[in-house]
Short mmCIF file of C-alpha atoms in Angstrom, two decimals:
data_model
loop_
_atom_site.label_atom_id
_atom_site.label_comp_id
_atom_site.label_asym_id
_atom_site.label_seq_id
_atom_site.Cartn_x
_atom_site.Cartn_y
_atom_site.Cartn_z
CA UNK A 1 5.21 -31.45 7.08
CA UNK A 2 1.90 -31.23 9.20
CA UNK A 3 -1.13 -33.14 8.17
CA UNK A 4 -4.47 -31.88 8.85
CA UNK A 5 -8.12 -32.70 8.71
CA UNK A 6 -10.86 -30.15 8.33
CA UNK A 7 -15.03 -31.16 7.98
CA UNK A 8 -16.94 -29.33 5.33
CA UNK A 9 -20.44 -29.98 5.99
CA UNK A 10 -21.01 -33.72 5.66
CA UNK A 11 -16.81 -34.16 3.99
CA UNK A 12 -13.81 -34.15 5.41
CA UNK A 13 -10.43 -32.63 3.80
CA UNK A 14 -7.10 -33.88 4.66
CA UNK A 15 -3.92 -31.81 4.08
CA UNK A 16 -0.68 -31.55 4.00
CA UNK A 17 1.17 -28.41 4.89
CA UNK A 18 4.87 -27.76 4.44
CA UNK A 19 6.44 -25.44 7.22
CA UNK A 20 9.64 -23.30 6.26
CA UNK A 21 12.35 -23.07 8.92
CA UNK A 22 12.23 -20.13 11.55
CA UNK A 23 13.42 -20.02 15.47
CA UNK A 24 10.50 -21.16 17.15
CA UNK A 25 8.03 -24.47 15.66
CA UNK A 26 5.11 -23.40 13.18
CA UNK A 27 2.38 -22.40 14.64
CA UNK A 28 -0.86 -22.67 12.84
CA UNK A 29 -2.75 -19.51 13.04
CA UNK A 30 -5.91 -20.52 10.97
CA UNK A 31 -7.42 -22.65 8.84
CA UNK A 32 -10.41 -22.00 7.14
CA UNK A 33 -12.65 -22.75 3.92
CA UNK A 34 -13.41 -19.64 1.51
CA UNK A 35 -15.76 -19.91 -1.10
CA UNK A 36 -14.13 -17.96 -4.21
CA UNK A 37 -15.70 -16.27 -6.77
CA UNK A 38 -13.52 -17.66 -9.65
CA UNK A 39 -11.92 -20.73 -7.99
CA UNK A 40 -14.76 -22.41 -5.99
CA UNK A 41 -13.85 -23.85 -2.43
CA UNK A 42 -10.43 -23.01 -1.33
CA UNK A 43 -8.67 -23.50 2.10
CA UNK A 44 -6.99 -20.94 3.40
CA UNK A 45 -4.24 -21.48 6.23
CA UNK A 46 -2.30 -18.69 7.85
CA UNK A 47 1.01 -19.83 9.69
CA UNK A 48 3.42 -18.01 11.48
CA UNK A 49 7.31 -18.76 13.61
CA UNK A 50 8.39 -16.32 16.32
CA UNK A 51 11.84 -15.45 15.53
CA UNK A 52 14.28 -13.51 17.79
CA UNK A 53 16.67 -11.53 18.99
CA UNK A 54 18.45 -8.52 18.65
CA UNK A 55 20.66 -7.80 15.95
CA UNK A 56 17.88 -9.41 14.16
CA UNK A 57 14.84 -8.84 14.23
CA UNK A 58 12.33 -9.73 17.01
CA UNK A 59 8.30 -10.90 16.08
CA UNK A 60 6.43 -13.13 13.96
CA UNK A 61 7.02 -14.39 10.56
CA UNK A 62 3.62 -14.88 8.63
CA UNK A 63 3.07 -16.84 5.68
CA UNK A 64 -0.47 -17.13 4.05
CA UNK A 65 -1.23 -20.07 1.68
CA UNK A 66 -3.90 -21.20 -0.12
CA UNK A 67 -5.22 -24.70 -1.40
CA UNK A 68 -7.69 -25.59 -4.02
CA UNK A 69 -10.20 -27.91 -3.21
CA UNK A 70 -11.47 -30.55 -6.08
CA UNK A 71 -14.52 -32.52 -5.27
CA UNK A 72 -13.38 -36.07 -7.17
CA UNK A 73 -15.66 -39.26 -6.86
CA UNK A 74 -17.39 -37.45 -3.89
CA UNK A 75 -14.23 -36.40 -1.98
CA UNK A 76 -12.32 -33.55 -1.80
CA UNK A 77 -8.55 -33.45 -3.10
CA UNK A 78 -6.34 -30.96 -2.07
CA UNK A 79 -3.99 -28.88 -4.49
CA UNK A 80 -1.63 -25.82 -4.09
CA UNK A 81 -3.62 -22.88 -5.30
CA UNK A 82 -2.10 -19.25 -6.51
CA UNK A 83 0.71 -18.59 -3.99
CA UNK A 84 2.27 -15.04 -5.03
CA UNK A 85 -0.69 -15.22 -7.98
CA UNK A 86 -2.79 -12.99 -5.97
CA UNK A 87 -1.37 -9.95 -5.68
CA UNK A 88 -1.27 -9.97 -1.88
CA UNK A 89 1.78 -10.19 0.06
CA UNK A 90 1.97 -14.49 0.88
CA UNK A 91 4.55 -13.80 3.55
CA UNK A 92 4.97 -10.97 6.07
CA UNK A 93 7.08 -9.61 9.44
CA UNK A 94 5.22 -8.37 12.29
CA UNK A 95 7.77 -6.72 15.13
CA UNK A 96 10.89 -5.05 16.15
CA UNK A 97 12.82 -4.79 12.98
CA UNK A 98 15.98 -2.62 14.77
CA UNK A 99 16.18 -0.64 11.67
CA UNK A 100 15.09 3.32 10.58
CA UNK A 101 11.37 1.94 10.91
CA UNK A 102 11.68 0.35 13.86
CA UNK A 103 8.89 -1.47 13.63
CA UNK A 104 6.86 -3.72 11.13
CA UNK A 105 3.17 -4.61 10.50
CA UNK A 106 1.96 -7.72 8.29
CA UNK A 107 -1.99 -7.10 7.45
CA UNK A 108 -2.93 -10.86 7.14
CA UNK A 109 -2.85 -12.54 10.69
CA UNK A 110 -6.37 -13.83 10.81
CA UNK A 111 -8.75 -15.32 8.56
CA UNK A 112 -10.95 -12.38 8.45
CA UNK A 113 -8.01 -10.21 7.16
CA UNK A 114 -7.27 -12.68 4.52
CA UNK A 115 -10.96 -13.30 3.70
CA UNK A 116 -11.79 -9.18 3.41
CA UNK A 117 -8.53 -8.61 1.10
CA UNK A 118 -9.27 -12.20 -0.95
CA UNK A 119 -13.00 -9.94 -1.87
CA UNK A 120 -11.93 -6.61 -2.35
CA UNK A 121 -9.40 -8.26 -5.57
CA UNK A 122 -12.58 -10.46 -6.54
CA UNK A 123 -10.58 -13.66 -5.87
#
């Protein structure tokens, strides 16, 4: 488990995030705050563990998660928020797959992905 801290105009949020296991350490991609239409502030963090090699496949594991933020006695508290409850794909392969397709593509690797696709479902 990583801990992290993130300021929010004059607050600061601190986290917890739980890695799975892969072949290479987590790597944060992103973290950001999104303001939601329905939910309020959120944080968003995008993580992601090279794994390798041939017969397996060979890229980047992504996995997208998303946090609620509650603003309690003038602090923020941090709660696990909709993962697989938005309808977008929380975890995705980006790489050699050594299959037919040969190849695969994961559409959420930045924050501005996530952000774009979080609007167009009016999260």
């Amino acid at each position: 488990m990583t801990q992290y801290e993130l300021k929010q105009g004059p607050s600061t949020v601190t986290f917890d995030i739980k890695h799975n296991e892969g072949d290479s350490p987590p790597h944060n991609e992103a973290v950001s705050v999104f303001q939601s239409k329905n939910h309020g502030l959120t944080l968003l963090s995008i993580t992601s563990w090279y794994i390798c090699c041939y017969p397996r496949a060979d890229g980047k594991l992504y996995q997208i998660d998303i946090y609620q933020l509650n603003k309690i006695n003038g602090s923020y508290q941090v709660s696990t928020l909709f993962l697989g409850k938005t309808g977008l794909e929380t975890y995705g392969f980006e790489g050699n797959t050594f299959d037919e397709a040969g190849h695969s593509h994961y559409d959420y690797k930045n924050i501005s992905s996530l952000t774009q696709a979080l609007k167009a479902i009016n999260y």
